[in-house]
Amino acid sequence: MPAIVIVGAQWGDEGKGKATDLLGSRVDYVVKFNGGNNAGHTVVIGSEKYALHLLPSGILTPGCTPVIGNGVVIDLGVLFHEIDGLDARGVDTSRLLVSANAHVITEYHRTLDKVNERFLGSRKIGTTGRGIGPTYADKMNRLGIRVQDLFDEKILEQKVEGALELKNQILAKVYNRRALSLAAIIDELAQYVDRLRPYVTDTSLVLNDALGRGETVLLEAGQATLLDVDHGTYPFVTSSSATSGGACTGSGIPPTAVERVIGIVKAYATRVGEGPFPTELLDADGERLRQSGGEFGTTTGRPRRCGWYDVPVARYAARINGVTDFVLTKLDVLTGWERIPVCVAYDVDGERVTEMPMTQTGFHHAKPIYEYFDGWDEDISGARSLADLPKNAQRYVATLEELSGARMSAIGVGPGRDETVVVHDLI
Ligand code: GDP
Ligand code: IMO
Ligand code: MG
């Protein structure tokens, strides 16, 4: 089996971690290809609950090799904190591989992320404050520090010094902040060098060799389609390529190797941070979804904004990513609603549109046009086949499948690994 990509089809937190974990035992490698510790994936295995940020969800599956690809930005303190936390719980983290080309997040990136948000005021993005945007900006600006730079003391000092000279000017002259010390930043990075070394390799070579041997590689996105820097609701996006195209550039695997693209889509919608969200519920219904879905950020603890399923968004994700299969998650959270609205189109300045509007203004003006579906009251967490679902839940799934542009191959009915209805095999 060749490469399989998992992407978020909405604004993140769709349940990518659970889906990756579910497939983990059947794949040889799980690769995180974008983002950093802005991601937060909760994986529930039996009575154990794990919150992962930087490590690929495959780390929890014995026998599967987790890989941090070149497209990721790494906060080394967070990486080793996460490794230590899992080691303490008896999870074997020794198989981890880290790309020599991944970029590292330093103190000036974290600082600039926070002061920049403050500077933007009402125009802020609502970032996670982890330094993600400034690190990717430096990468594109060719000022970044890569994992491989850490292994040459002279190069590291030269590169950090060059970057910091500019950052300190910005911190002091634009933001009126104290300049950061070169020695402190070098020390922060240098303390991890010996621990990091054994994990670091040419991950593109390792993965392509594995594909050559017929092994299976799962490429796991952080964030989601509408947070993608090119295809998302720019500027209210993250700074990386979270769509299936990013899986290739972020891992060094060619597009020809990708055979399947699995889009993870929640049975309703959520968003964290600022930016347009047409189906958002600002009333008691939104609060009800938030409470019953446990919609509070894994990374920052922020309450997630909640709203109804948005068909144009799902269809857009199917198109941009080439989704072959959807996994519909959290269907159980909708149990108990008398009727469930689904946004099937938008009213944009008096015109009915079924595609994502081309412009930011168009999307800001989009008002949802709803169709209503009868709900169900039965507890569905024990369902393991479509036939186990109440008729109205089956109808809801069938309609979403018909409208969203790809088949619903699995349905989440609870957070646990086994709380899944598999309709079509995903591997
Ligand atoms: P990710 O960032 O896409 O990996 O998603 P998160 O882990 O941030 O958020 C998804 C949350 O929903 C986690 O707490 C999961 O344990 C939980 N979850 C995933 N699938 C299901 C499901 O089908 N039903 C329920 N009730 N919870 C789920
Ligand atoms: P997972 O992988 C939901 C959002 C932030 C903010 C914007 C930019 O768990 O789905 P950043 O810190 O990346 O510069 O913030 O993107 N964001 C996420 N929202 N889930 C995530 O990851 C997110 N990662 C970033 O809230 O609006
Ligand atoms: Mg998350």
Tab-separated table of C-alpha atoms and ligand atoms in Angstrom:
chain	number	residue	atom	x	y	z
A	1	MET	CA	0.000	0.000	0.000
A	2	PRO	CA	1.412	3.464	-0.825
A	3	ALA	CA	0.877	6.813	0.885
A	4	ILE	CA	-2.390	7.893	2.501
A	5	VAL	CA	-3.102	11.461	3.579
A	6	ILE	CA	-5.362	12.534	6.457
A	7	VAL	CA	-6.542	16.160	6.428
A	8	GLY	CA	-8.985	18.279	8.379
A	9	ALA	CA	-11.928	19.349	6.217
A	10	GLN	CA	-13.117	22.314	8.321
A	11	TRP	CA	-11.314	24.621	10.784
A	12	GLY	CA	-9.429	22.004	12.799
A	13	ASP	CA	-10.230	19.744	15.746
A	14	GLU	CA	-12.324	17.433	13.595
A	15	GLY	CA	-10.825	14.362	15.271
A	16	LYS	CA	-7.757	13.797	13.084
A	17	GLY	CA	-5.853	12.350	16.028
A	18	LYS	CA	-8.435	9.665	16.669
A	19	ALA	CA	-8.619	8.762	12.967
A	20	THR	CA	-4.827	8.525	12.692
A	21	ASP	CA	-4.653	6.400	15.811
A	22	LEU	CA	-7.388	4.165	14.449
A	23	LEU	CA	-5.324	3.412	11.339
A	24	GLY	CA	-1.991	3.352	13.172
A	25	SER	CA	-1.855	-0.397	13.659
A	26	ARG	CA	-2.219	-0.946	9.922
A	27	VAL	CA	0.460	1.448	8.714
A	28	ASP	CA	4.236	1.397	8.983
A	29	TYR	CA	4.905	5.149	9.277
A	30	VAL	CA	2.849	8.109	10.506
A	31	VAL	CA	4.230	11.471	9.368
A	32	LYS	CA	3.326	14.889	10.708
A	33	PHE	CA	3.977	17.138	7.722
A	34	ASN	CA	2.943	20.671	8.758
A	35	GLY	CA	2.344	22.923	11.730
A	36	GLY	CA	3.846	22.552	15.168
A	37	ASN	CA	2.612	22.657	18.709
A	38	ASN	CA	-0.332	24.812	17.682
A	39	ALA	CA	-2.017	21.451	17.005
A	40	GLY	CA	-3.776	19.548	19.730
A	41	HIS	CA	-4.946	15.994	19.193
A	42	THR	CA	-6.769	14.063	21.891
A	43	VAL	CA	-6.551	10.311	21.537
A	44	VAL	CA	-8.487	8.016	23.846
A	45	ILE	CA	-7.307	4.411	24.182
A	46	GLY	CA	-9.374	2.430	26.678
A	47	SER	CA	-9.324	4.433	29.895
A	48	GLU	CA	-6.190	6.346	28.899
A	49	LYS	CA	-6.406	9.823	27.366
A	50	TYR	CA	-3.449	11.378	25.554
A	51	ALA	CA	-3.070	14.991	24.387
A	52	LEU	CA	-0.526	15.255	21.580
A	53	HIS	CA	0.794	18.488	20.084
A	54	LEU	CA	4.055	17.994	18.277
A	55	LEU	CA	4.336	14.232	18.095
A	56	PRO	CA	2.486	12.381	15.337
A	57	SER	CA	-0.478	10.393	16.662
A	58	GLY	CA	1.256	7.213	15.408
A	59	ILE	CA	3.569	7.466	18.421
A	60	LEU	CA	0.888	5.629	20.419
A	61	THR	CA	0.890	2.576	18.161
A	62	PRO	CA	3.519	-0.074	18.870
A	63	GLY	CA	5.422	-1.039	15.728
A	64	CYS	CA	4.544	2.096	13.782
A	65	THR	CA	7.337	4.612	13.155
A	66	PRO	CA	6.378	8.241	13.904
A	67	VAL	CA	8.055	10.894	11.768
A	68	ILE	CA	8.283	14.670	12.126
A	69	GLY	CA	8.632	15.841	8.520
A	70	ASN	CA	10.517	18.781	7.032
A	71	GLY	CA	7.317	20.863	6.834
A	72	VAL	CA	6.945	20.981	10.625
A	73	VAL	CA	8.200	23.727	12.946
A	74	ILE	CA	9.623	22.334	16.181
A	75	ASP	CA	9.729	23.869	19.633
A	76	LEU	CA	12.419	21.642	21.133
A	77	GLY	CA	11.358	22.283	24.725
A	78	VAL	CA	7.838	21.149	23.874
A	79	LEU	CA	9.128	18.136	21.934
A	80	PHE	CA	11.133	16.761	24.842
A	81	HIS	CA	8.441	17.638	27.376
A	82	GLU	CA	6.004	15.602	25.304
A	83	ILE	CA	8.478	12.724	24.905
A	84	ASP	CA	9.151	12.699	28.664
A	85	GLY	CA	5.416	12.722	29.407
A	86	LEU	CA	4.792	9.714	27.177
A	87	ASP	CA	7.894	7.858	28.431
A	88	ALA	CA	6.578	8.276	31.972
A	89	ARG	CA	3.338	6.614	30.888
A	90	GLY	CA	5.174	3.684	29.348
A	91	VAL	CA	4.831	4.717	25.689
A	92	ASP	CA	7.874	3.798	23.594
A	93	THR	CA	9.052	6.995	21.896
A	94	SER	CA	12.433	5.682	20.740
A	95	ARG	CA	11.309	5.029	17.161
A	96	LEU	CA	10.679	8.732	16.473
A	97	LEU	CA	12.435	10.198	13.413
A	98	VAL	CA	12.939	13.935	12.910
A	99	SER	CA	13.750	15.627	9.607
A	100	ALA	CA	17.063	17.492	9.457
A	101	ASN	CA	15.244	20.135	7.397
A	102	ALA	CA	12.465	20.937	9.876
A	103	HIS	CA	12.683	24.455	11.268
A	104	VAL	CA	12.991	25.262	14.959
A	105	ILE	CA	10.976	27.736	16.995
A	106	THR	CA	13.016	30.000	19.265
A	107	GLU	CA	12.289	32.544	21.955
A	108	TYR	CA	12.131	35.423	19.442
A	109	HIS	CA	9.450	33.625	17.432
A	110	ARG	CA	7.257	33.078	20.489
A	111	THR	CA	7.793	36.669	21.629
A	112	LEU	CA	7.041	38.133	18.202
A	113	ASP	CA	3.879	36.012	17.860
A	114	LYS	CA	2.514	37.470	21.093
A	115	VAL	CA	3.526	41.091	20.580
A	116	ASN	CA	2.329	41.037	16.993
A	117	GLU	CA	-1.130	39.881	18.078
A	118	ARG	CA	-1.241	42.638	20.677
A	119	PHE	CA	-0.140	45.145	18.050
A	120	LEU	CA	-2.926	44.037	15.675
A	121	GLY	CA	-5.562	44.713	18.352
A	122	SER	CA	-9.027	44.206	16.863
A	123	ARG	CA	-7.429	42.865	13.655
A	124	LYS	CA	-5.724	40.021	15.532
A	125	ILE	CA	-5.759	36.420	14.187
A	126	GLY	CA	-6.263	34.774	17.571
A	127	THR	CA	-3.143	32.639	17.181
A	128	THR	CA	-2.088	30.007	19.673
A	129	GLY	CA	0.880	32.218	20.623
A	130	ARG	CA	3.348	29.382	20.044
A	131	GLY	CA	5.559	31.247	17.556
A	132	ILE	CA	4.232	29.347	14.533
A	133	GLY	CA	3.645	32.291	12.168
A	134	PRO	CA	6.990	34.050	12.798
A	135	THR	CA	8.890	30.748	12.366
A	136	TYR	CA	7.269	30.031	8.988
A	137	ALA	CA	7.803	33.667	7.990
A	138	ASP	CA	11.529	33.272	8.714
A	139	LYS	CA	11.574	30.032	6.730
A	140	MET	CA	10.141	31.789	3.670
A	141	ASN	CA	12.383	34.780	4.293
A	142	ARG	CA	15.399	32.426	4.376
A	143	LEU	CA	16.259	33.465	7.916
A	144	GLY	CA	15.143	30.252	9.590
A	145	ILE	CA	17.097	27.919	11.855
A	146	ARG	CA	16.825	24.267	10.859
A	147	VAL	CA	17.342	21.137	12.916
A	148	GLN	CA	20.582	20.411	11.014
A	149	ASP	CA	21.976	23.838	11.942
A	150	LEU	CA	22.051	22.765	15.575
A	151	PHE	CA	24.810	20.275	14.877
A	152	ASP	CA	27.342	22.851	13.766
A	153	GLU	CA	28.105	25.259	16.578
A	154	LYS	CA	29.609	27.919	14.325
A	155	ILE	CA	26.790	27.834	11.799
A	156	LEU	CA	24.195	27.938	14.564
A	157	GLU	CA	25.744	31.010	16.121
A	158	GLN	CA	26.087	32.741	12.752
A	159	LYS	CA	22.510	32.059	11.765
A	160	VAL	CA	20.960	32.991	15.099
A	161	GLU	CA	23.084	36.133	15.283
A	162	GLY	CA	21.990	37.176	11.774
A	163	ALA	CA	18.333	36.622	12.493
A	164	LEU	CA	18.411	38.114	15.975
A	165	GLU	CA	20.002	41.328	14.817
A	166	LEU	CA	16.892	42.031	12.767
A	167	LYS	CA	14.440	40.702	15.386
A	168	ASN	CA	15.940	42.865	18.107
A	169	GLN	CA	15.590	45.961	15.945
A	170	ILE	CA	11.930	45.098	15.440
A	171	LEU	CA	11.328	44.265	19.092
A	172	ALA	CA	12.965	47.439	20.327
A	173	LYS	CA	11.979	49.967	17.637
A	174	VAL	CA	8.539	48.765	16.582
A	175	TYR	CA	7.225	47.112	19.712
A	176	ASN	CA	9.190	48.987	22.341
A	177	ARG	CA	10.325	45.723	23.927
A	178	ARG	CA	13.667	44.692	25.423
A	179	ALA	CA	16.133	43.102	23.018
A	180	LEU	CA	16.782	39.370	23.502
A	181	SER	CA	20.210	37.985	24.323
A	182	LEU	CA	22.059	35.970	21.682
A	183	ALA	CA	23.750	33.788	24.313
A	184	ALA	CA	20.412	32.906	25.937
A	185	ILE	CA	18.938	31.802	22.611
A	186	ILE	CA	21.981	29.752	21.653
A	187	ASP	CA	21.941	28.127	25.104
A	188	GLU	CA	18.247	27.323	24.802
A	189	LEU	CA	18.841	25.476	21.538
A	190	ALA	CA	22.221	23.960	22.402
A	191	GLN	CA	20.900	22.207	25.514
A	192	TYR	CA	18.898	19.834	23.289
A	193	VAL	CA	21.591	18.988	20.744
A	194	ASP	CA	22.783	15.687	22.247
A	195	ARG	CA	19.266	14.443	22.975
A	196	LEU	CA	18.033	15.387	19.534
A	197	ARG	CA	20.861	13.846	17.498
A	198	PRO	CA	19.746	10.178	17.514
A	199	TYR	CA	16.309	11.032	16.139
A	200	VAL	CA	17.506	13.150	13.216
A	201	THR	CA	17.708	11.687	9.738
A	202	ASP	CA	16.915	12.254	6.060
A	203	THR	CA	13.239	11.441	6.532
A	204	SER	CA	12.360	11.913	2.843
A	205	LEU	CA	14.853	9.160	1.978
A	206	VAL	CA	13.569	6.868	4.733
A	207	LEU	CA	9.950	7.330	3.621
A	208	ASN	CA	10.624	6.887	-0.075
A	209	ASP	CA	12.649	3.731	0.647
A	210	ALA	CA	9.736	2.437	2.722
A	211	LEU	CA	7.297	3.145	-0.110
A	212	GLY	CA	9.668	1.337	-2.460
A	213	ARG	CA	9.428	-1.733	-0.228
A	214	GLY	CA	5.637	-1.561	-0.436
A	215	GLU	CA	5.163	-0.278	3.118
A	216	THR	CA	2.335	2.068	4.055
A	217	VAL	CA	2.940	5.696	4.986
A	218	LEU	CA	0.203	7.768	6.605
A	219	LEU	CA	0.647	11.533	6.312
A	220	GLU	CA	-1.204	13.337	9.087
A	221	ALA	CA	-2.111	17.032	8.771
A	222	GLY	CA	-2.234	19.459	11.631
A	223	GLN	CA	-4.921	22.194	11.398
A	224	ALA	CA	-7.273	21.990	8.422
A	225	THR	CA	-8.320	23.089	4.945
A	226	LEU	CA	-9.893	26.396	6.011
A	227	LEU	CA	-6.786	27.200	8.070
A	228	ASP	CA	-4.418	26.481	5.150
A	229	VAL	CA	-2.288	29.501	4.260
A	230	ASP	CA	-3.245	29.283	0.558
A	231	HIS	CA	-6.729	27.811	0.585
A	232	GLY	CA	-8.105	28.867	3.965
A	233	THR	CA	-9.943	31.956	5.142
A	234	TYR	CA	-6.833	34.143	4.777
A	235	PRO	CA	-5.624	36.046	6.782
A	236	PHE	CA	-7.433	34.111	9.540
A	237	VAL	CA	-5.367	30.999	8.938
A	238	THR	CA	-2.270	29.291	10.228
A	239	SER	CA	1.009	29.776	8.373
A	240	SER	CA	1.468	26.345	6.822
A	241	SER	CA	0.043	24.115	4.081
A	242	ALA	CA	-2.497	21.966	5.878
A	243	THR	CA	-4.057	20.490	2.735
A	244	SER	CA	-3.070	17.339	0.850
A	245	GLY	CA	-0.630	19.215	-1.393
A	246	GLY	CA	1.274	20.170	1.754
A	247	ALA	CA	1.641	16.486	2.590
A	248	CYS	CA	4.076	16.120	-0.315
A	249	THR	CA	6.131	19.279	0.217
A	250	GLY	CA	6.102	18.737	3.982
A	251	SER	CA	7.443	15.189	3.799
A	252	GLY	CA	9.381	14.818	0.557
A	253	ILE	CA	7.013	12.165	-0.807
A	254	PRO	CA	5.927	12.655	-4.444
A	255	PRO	CA	2.244	13.238	-5.308
A	256	THR	CA	2.301	10.075	-7.429
A	257	ALA	CA	2.730	8.010	-4.256
A	258	VAL	CA	-0.502	9.257	-2.690
A	259	GLU	CA	-3.348	6.896	-3.332
A	260	ARG	CA	-5.930	7.969	-0.831
A	261	VAL	CA	-6.918	11.228	0.837
A	262	ILE	CA	-9.069	10.934	3.927
A	263	GLY	CA	-10.905	14.101	4.968
A	264	ILE	CA	-11.951	14.306	8.596
A	265	VAL	CA	-15.179	16.224	8.981
A	266	LYS	CA	-17.207	16.852	12.130
A	267	ALA	CA	-20.988	16.297	12.083
A	268	TYR	CA	-21.228	20.007	12.990
A	269	ALA	CA	-18.569	22.749	12.766
A	270	THR	CA	-16.163	24.465	15.141
A	271	ARG	CA	-13.518	27.125	14.906
A	272	VAL	CA	-10.925	28.533	17.361
A	273	GLY	CA	-9.578	32.056	17.008
A	274	GLU	CA	-10.841	34.877	14.827
A	275	GLY	CA	-12.235	34.859	11.300
A	276	PRO	CA	-15.467	34.292	9.382
A	277	PHE	CA	-17.665	31.303	10.278
A	278	PRO	CA	-21.065	31.500	8.520
A	279	THR	CA	-22.914	28.820	10.535
A	280	GLU	CA	-21.647	29.994	13.927
A	281	LEU	CA	-24.246	29.891	16.717
A	282	LEU	CA	-23.857	32.717	19.182
A	283	ASP	CA	-26.842	31.616	21.251
A	284	ALA	CA	-27.807	28.838	23.665
A	285	ASP	CA	-27.677	26.281	20.847
A	286	GLY	CA	-23.986	27.062	20.332
A	287	GLU	CA	-23.374	26.643	24.043
A	288	ARG	CA	-25.255	23.327	24.007
A	289	LEU	CA	-23.024	22.006	21.179
A	290	ARG	CA	-19.906	23.269	22.989
A	291	GLN	CA	-20.834	21.523	26.231
A	292	SER	CA	-22.030	18.258	24.739
A	293	GLY	CA	-19.105	18.086	22.304
A	294	GLY	CA	-16.511	19.109	24.910
A	295	GLU	CA	-15.460	21.840	22.491
A	296	PHE	CA	-12.602	23.416	24.402
A	297	GLY	CA	-9.147	23.666	22.819
A	298	THR	CA	-6.634	20.893	23.509
A	299	THR	CA	-3.793	23.397	23.135
A	300	THR	CA	-4.980	26.683	24.620
A	301	GLY	CA	-8.135	25.599	26.470
A	302	ARG	CA	-10.100	28.306	24.630
A	303	PRO	CA	-13.821	27.610	24.112
A	304	ARG	CA	-14.318	26.622	20.473
A	305	ARG	CA	-16.887	28.553	18.442
A	306	CYS	CA	-19.634	26.117	17.392
A	307	GLY	CA	-22.083	25.990	14.497
A	308	TRP	CA	-23.912	23.700	12.097
A	309	TYR	CA	-22.486	21.492	9.340
A	310	ASP	CA	-21.543	23.575	6.338
A	311	VAL	CA	-21.875	21.736	3.007
A	312	PRO	CA	-20.060	24.331	0.839
A	313	VAL	CA	-17.073	24.066	3.216
A	314	ALA	CA	-17.055	20.245	3.055
A	315	ARG	CA	-17.355	20.277	-0.744
A	316	TYR	CA	-14.573	22.821	-0.968
A	317	ALA	CA	-12.371	20.570	1.185
A	318	ALA	CA	-13.222	17.598	-1.036
A	319	ARG	CA	-12.161	19.596	-4.080
A	320	ILE	CA	-8.966	21.178	-2.728
A	321	ASN	CA	-7.676	17.953	-1.184
A	322	GLY	CA	-9.041	15.395	-3.629
A	323	VAL	CA	-10.808	13.653	-0.750
A	324	THR	CA	-11.498	10.007	-1.577
A	325	ASP	CA	-13.117	9.184	1.777
A	326	PHE	CA	-14.581	11.221	4.586
A	327	VAL	CA	-14.578	10.197	8.219
A	328	LEU	CA	-17.606	11.850	9.813
A	329	THR	CA	-16.830	12.412	13.498
A	330	LYS	CA	-18.833	13.190	16.631
A	331	LEU	CA	-22.204	12.125	15.263
A	332	ASP	CA	-23.055	11.080	18.844
A	333	VAL	CA	-22.839	14.726	19.941
A	334	LEU	CA	-25.959	15.487	17.873
A	335	THR	CA	-28.068	12.930	19.750
A	336	GLY	CA	-31.033	14.595	21.460
A	337	TRP	CA	-31.637	17.458	19.017
A	338	GLU	CA	-35.203	17.535	17.747
A	339	ARG	CA	-34.126	18.919	14.387
A	340	ILE	CA	-30.693	19.476	12.951
A	341	PRO	CA	-30.006	22.317	10.510
A	342	VAL	CA	-27.493	21.774	7.709
A	343	CYS	CA	-26.169	24.704	5.679
A	344	VAL	CA	-26.611	23.696	2.045
A	345	ALA	CA	-25.776	27.025	0.381
A	346	TYR	CA	-25.068	30.664	1.191
A	347	ASP	CA	-26.932	33.833	0.533
A	348	VAL	CA	-24.208	36.265	-0.550
A	349	ASP	CA	-25.645	39.756	-0.984
A	350	GLY	CA	-28.950	38.343	-2.215
A	351	GLU	CA	-27.477	35.647	-4.462
A	352	ARG	CA	-27.705	31.916	-3.672
A	353	VAL	CA	-24.247	30.321	-3.977
A	354	THR	CA	-23.222	26.729	-3.397
A	355	GLU	CA	-19.448	27.130	-3.755
A	356	MET	CA	-17.075	28.927	-1.388
A	357	PRO	CA	-17.184	32.599	-2.409
A	358	MET	CA	-14.081	33.659	-4.305
A	359	THR	CA	-13.297	36.682	-2.139
A	360	GLN	CA	-12.829	37.358	1.559
A	361	THR	CA	-15.608	39.956	1.402
A	362	GLY	CA	-17.956	37.420	-0.196
A	363	PHE	CA	-17.290	34.921	2.586
A	364	HIS	CA	-17.748	37.583	5.273
A	365	HIS	CA	-21.140	38.363	3.750
A	366	ALA	CA	-22.205	34.697	3.382
A	367	LYS	CA	-25.385	33.898	5.298
A	368	PRO	CA	-26.238	30.224	5.690
A	369	ILE	CA	-29.266	28.764	3.925
A	370	TYR	CA	-30.435	25.817	6.003
A	371	GLU	CA	-32.291	22.594	5.379
A	372	TYR	CA	-33.618	20.852	8.464
A	373	PHE	CA	-33.337	17.182	9.395
A	374	ASP	CA	-35.265	15.267	12.043
A	375	GLY	CA	-33.042	14.236	14.934
A	376	TRP	CA	-32.860	11.109	17.123
A	377	ASP	CA	-32.808	10.390	20.850
A	378	GLU	CA	-31.233	6.952	21.007
A	379	ASP	CA	-27.709	6.542	22.409
A	380	ILE	CA	-25.634	5.673	19.339
A	381	SER	CA	-22.256	5.127	21.007
A	382	GLY	CA	-22.645	1.359	20.727
A	383	ALA	CA	-23.350	1.410	16.975
A	384	ARG	CA	-20.778	-0.472	14.915
A	385	SER	CA	-22.589	-0.632	11.573
A	386	LEU	CA	-24.835	1.760	9.644
A	387	ALA	CA	-27.818	-0.472	10.387
A	388	ASP	CA	-27.246	0.050	14.149
A	389	LEU	CA	-27.927	3.782	13.731
A	390	PRO	CA	-31.470	5.155	14.156
A	391	LYS	CA	-33.212	5.824	10.823
A	392	ASN	CA	-32.928	9.616	11.187
A	393	ALA	CA	-29.190	9.381	11.897
A	394	GLN	CA	-28.792	7.187	8.814
A	395	ARG	CA	-30.684	9.780	6.787
A	396	TYR	CA	-28.483	12.582	8.164
A	397	VAL	CA	-25.309	10.697	7.183
A	398	ALA	CA	-26.659	9.752	3.750
A	399	THR	CA	-27.593	13.360	3.008
A	400	LEU	CA	-24.208	14.707	4.088
A	401	GLU	CA	-22.561	12.062	1.910
A	402	GLU	CA	-24.683	13.009	-1.075
A	403	LEU	CA	-23.972	16.731	-0.667
A	404	SER	CA	-20.339	16.778	0.461
A	405	GLY	CA	-18.563	15.271	-2.536
A	406	ALA	CA	-17.106	12.000	-1.227
A	407	ARG	CA	-18.313	8.885	0.528
A	408	MET	CA	-18.568	8.718	4.320
A	409	SER	CA	-16.354	5.718	4.959
A	410	ALA	CA	-16.352	5.834	8.746
A	411	ILE	CA	-18.513	7.485	11.381
A	412	GLY	CA	-17.384	8.431	14.876
A	413	VAL	CA	-19.908	7.661	17.597
A	414	GLY	CA	-17.638	8.361	20.587
A	415	PRO	CA	-14.045	9.357	21.405
A	416	GLY	CA	-12.759	5.796	21.961
A	417	ARG	CA	-10.759	3.922	19.345
A	418	ASP	CA	-13.499	1.322	18.909
A	419	GLU	CA	-16.394	3.807	18.946
A	420	THR	CA	-16.484	3.914	15.176
A	421	VAL	CA	-18.813	2.677	12.466
A	422	VAL	CA	-16.703	1.484	9.532
A	423	VAL	CA	-18.655	1.615	6.280
A	424	HIS	CA	-15.776	1.197	3.826
A	425	ASP	CA	-12.296	0.016	4.731
A	426	LEU	CA	-9.924	2.989	4.886
A	427	ILE	CA	-6.787	1.018	4.070
B	1	GDP	P1	-7.832	16.977	16.035
B	1	GDP	O1	-7.086	18.215	16.357
B	1	GDP	O2	-8.461	16.992	14.688
B	1	GDP	O3	-7.021	15.728	16.269
B	1	GDP	O4	-9.060	16.927	17.050
B	1	GDP	P2	-9.029	17.226	18.637
B	1	GDP	O5	-8.410	16.052	19.328
B	1	GDP	O6	-8.478	18.568	18.910
B	1	GDP	O7	-10.589	17.321	18.944
B	1	GDP	C1	-11.447	16.270	18.720
B	1	GDP	C2	-12.052	15.825	20.060
B	1	GDP	O8	-13.162	15.006	19.812
B	1	GDP	C3	-11.127	14.992	20.921
B	1	GDP	O9	-11.400	15.293	22.271
B	1	GDP	C4	-11.511	13.555	20.604
B	1	GDP	O10	-11.273	12.657	21.677
B	1	GDP	C5	-12.977	13.718	20.379
B	1	GDP	N1	-13.571	12.799	19.389
B	1	GDP	C6	-13.049	12.355	18.211
B	1	GDP	N2	-13.965	11.621	17.534
B	1	GDP	C7	-15.078	11.609	18.310
B	1	GDP	C8	-16.403	11.054	18.130
B	1	GDP	O11	-16.724	10.430	17.133
B	1	GDP	N3	-17.304	11.306	19.143
B	1	GDP	C9	-16.993	12.024	20.259
B	1	GDP	N4	-17.915	12.215	21.182
B	1	GDP	N5	-15.765	12.560	20.431
B	1	GDP	C10	-14.835	12.361	19.479
B	2	IMO	P1	-5.496	20.981	15.206
B	2	IMO	O1	-4.347	20.285	14.508
B	2	IMO	C1	-7.896	24.614	15.577
B	2	IMO	C2	-5.872	28.400	14.655
B	2	IMO	C3	-5.645	29.359	15.786
B	2	IMO	C4	-5.712	30.677	15.041
B	2	IMO	C5	-5.044	30.357	13.716
B	2	IMO	C6	-3.583	30.762	13.633
B	2	IMO	O2	-5.645	20.598	16.634
B	2	IMO	O3	-6.742	20.873	14.405
B	2	IMO	P2	-1.365	29.802	14.749
B	2	IMO	O4	-0.967	29.674	16.193
B	2	IMO	O5	-1.365	28.508	14.018
B	2	IMO	O6	-0.598	30.870	14.032
B	2	IMO	O7	-2.899	30.332	14.800
B	2	IMO	O8	-5.157	28.945	13.557
B	2	IMO	N1	-5.342	27.035	14.884
B	2	IMO	C7	-6.107	25.961	15.157
B	2	IMO	N2	-7.444	25.856	15.354
B	2	IMO	N3	-7.121	23.506	15.609
B	2	IMO	C8	-5.788	23.593	15.382
B	2	IMO	O9	-4.990	22.518	15.254
B	2	IMO	C9	-5.215	24.876	15.185
B	2	IMO	N4	-3.957	25.318	14.958
B	2	IMO	C10	-4.059	26.649	14.761
B	2	IMO	O10	-6.658	29.255	16.760
B	2	IMO	O11	-7.055	31.011	14.766
B	3	MG	MG	-7.063	19.734	17.762
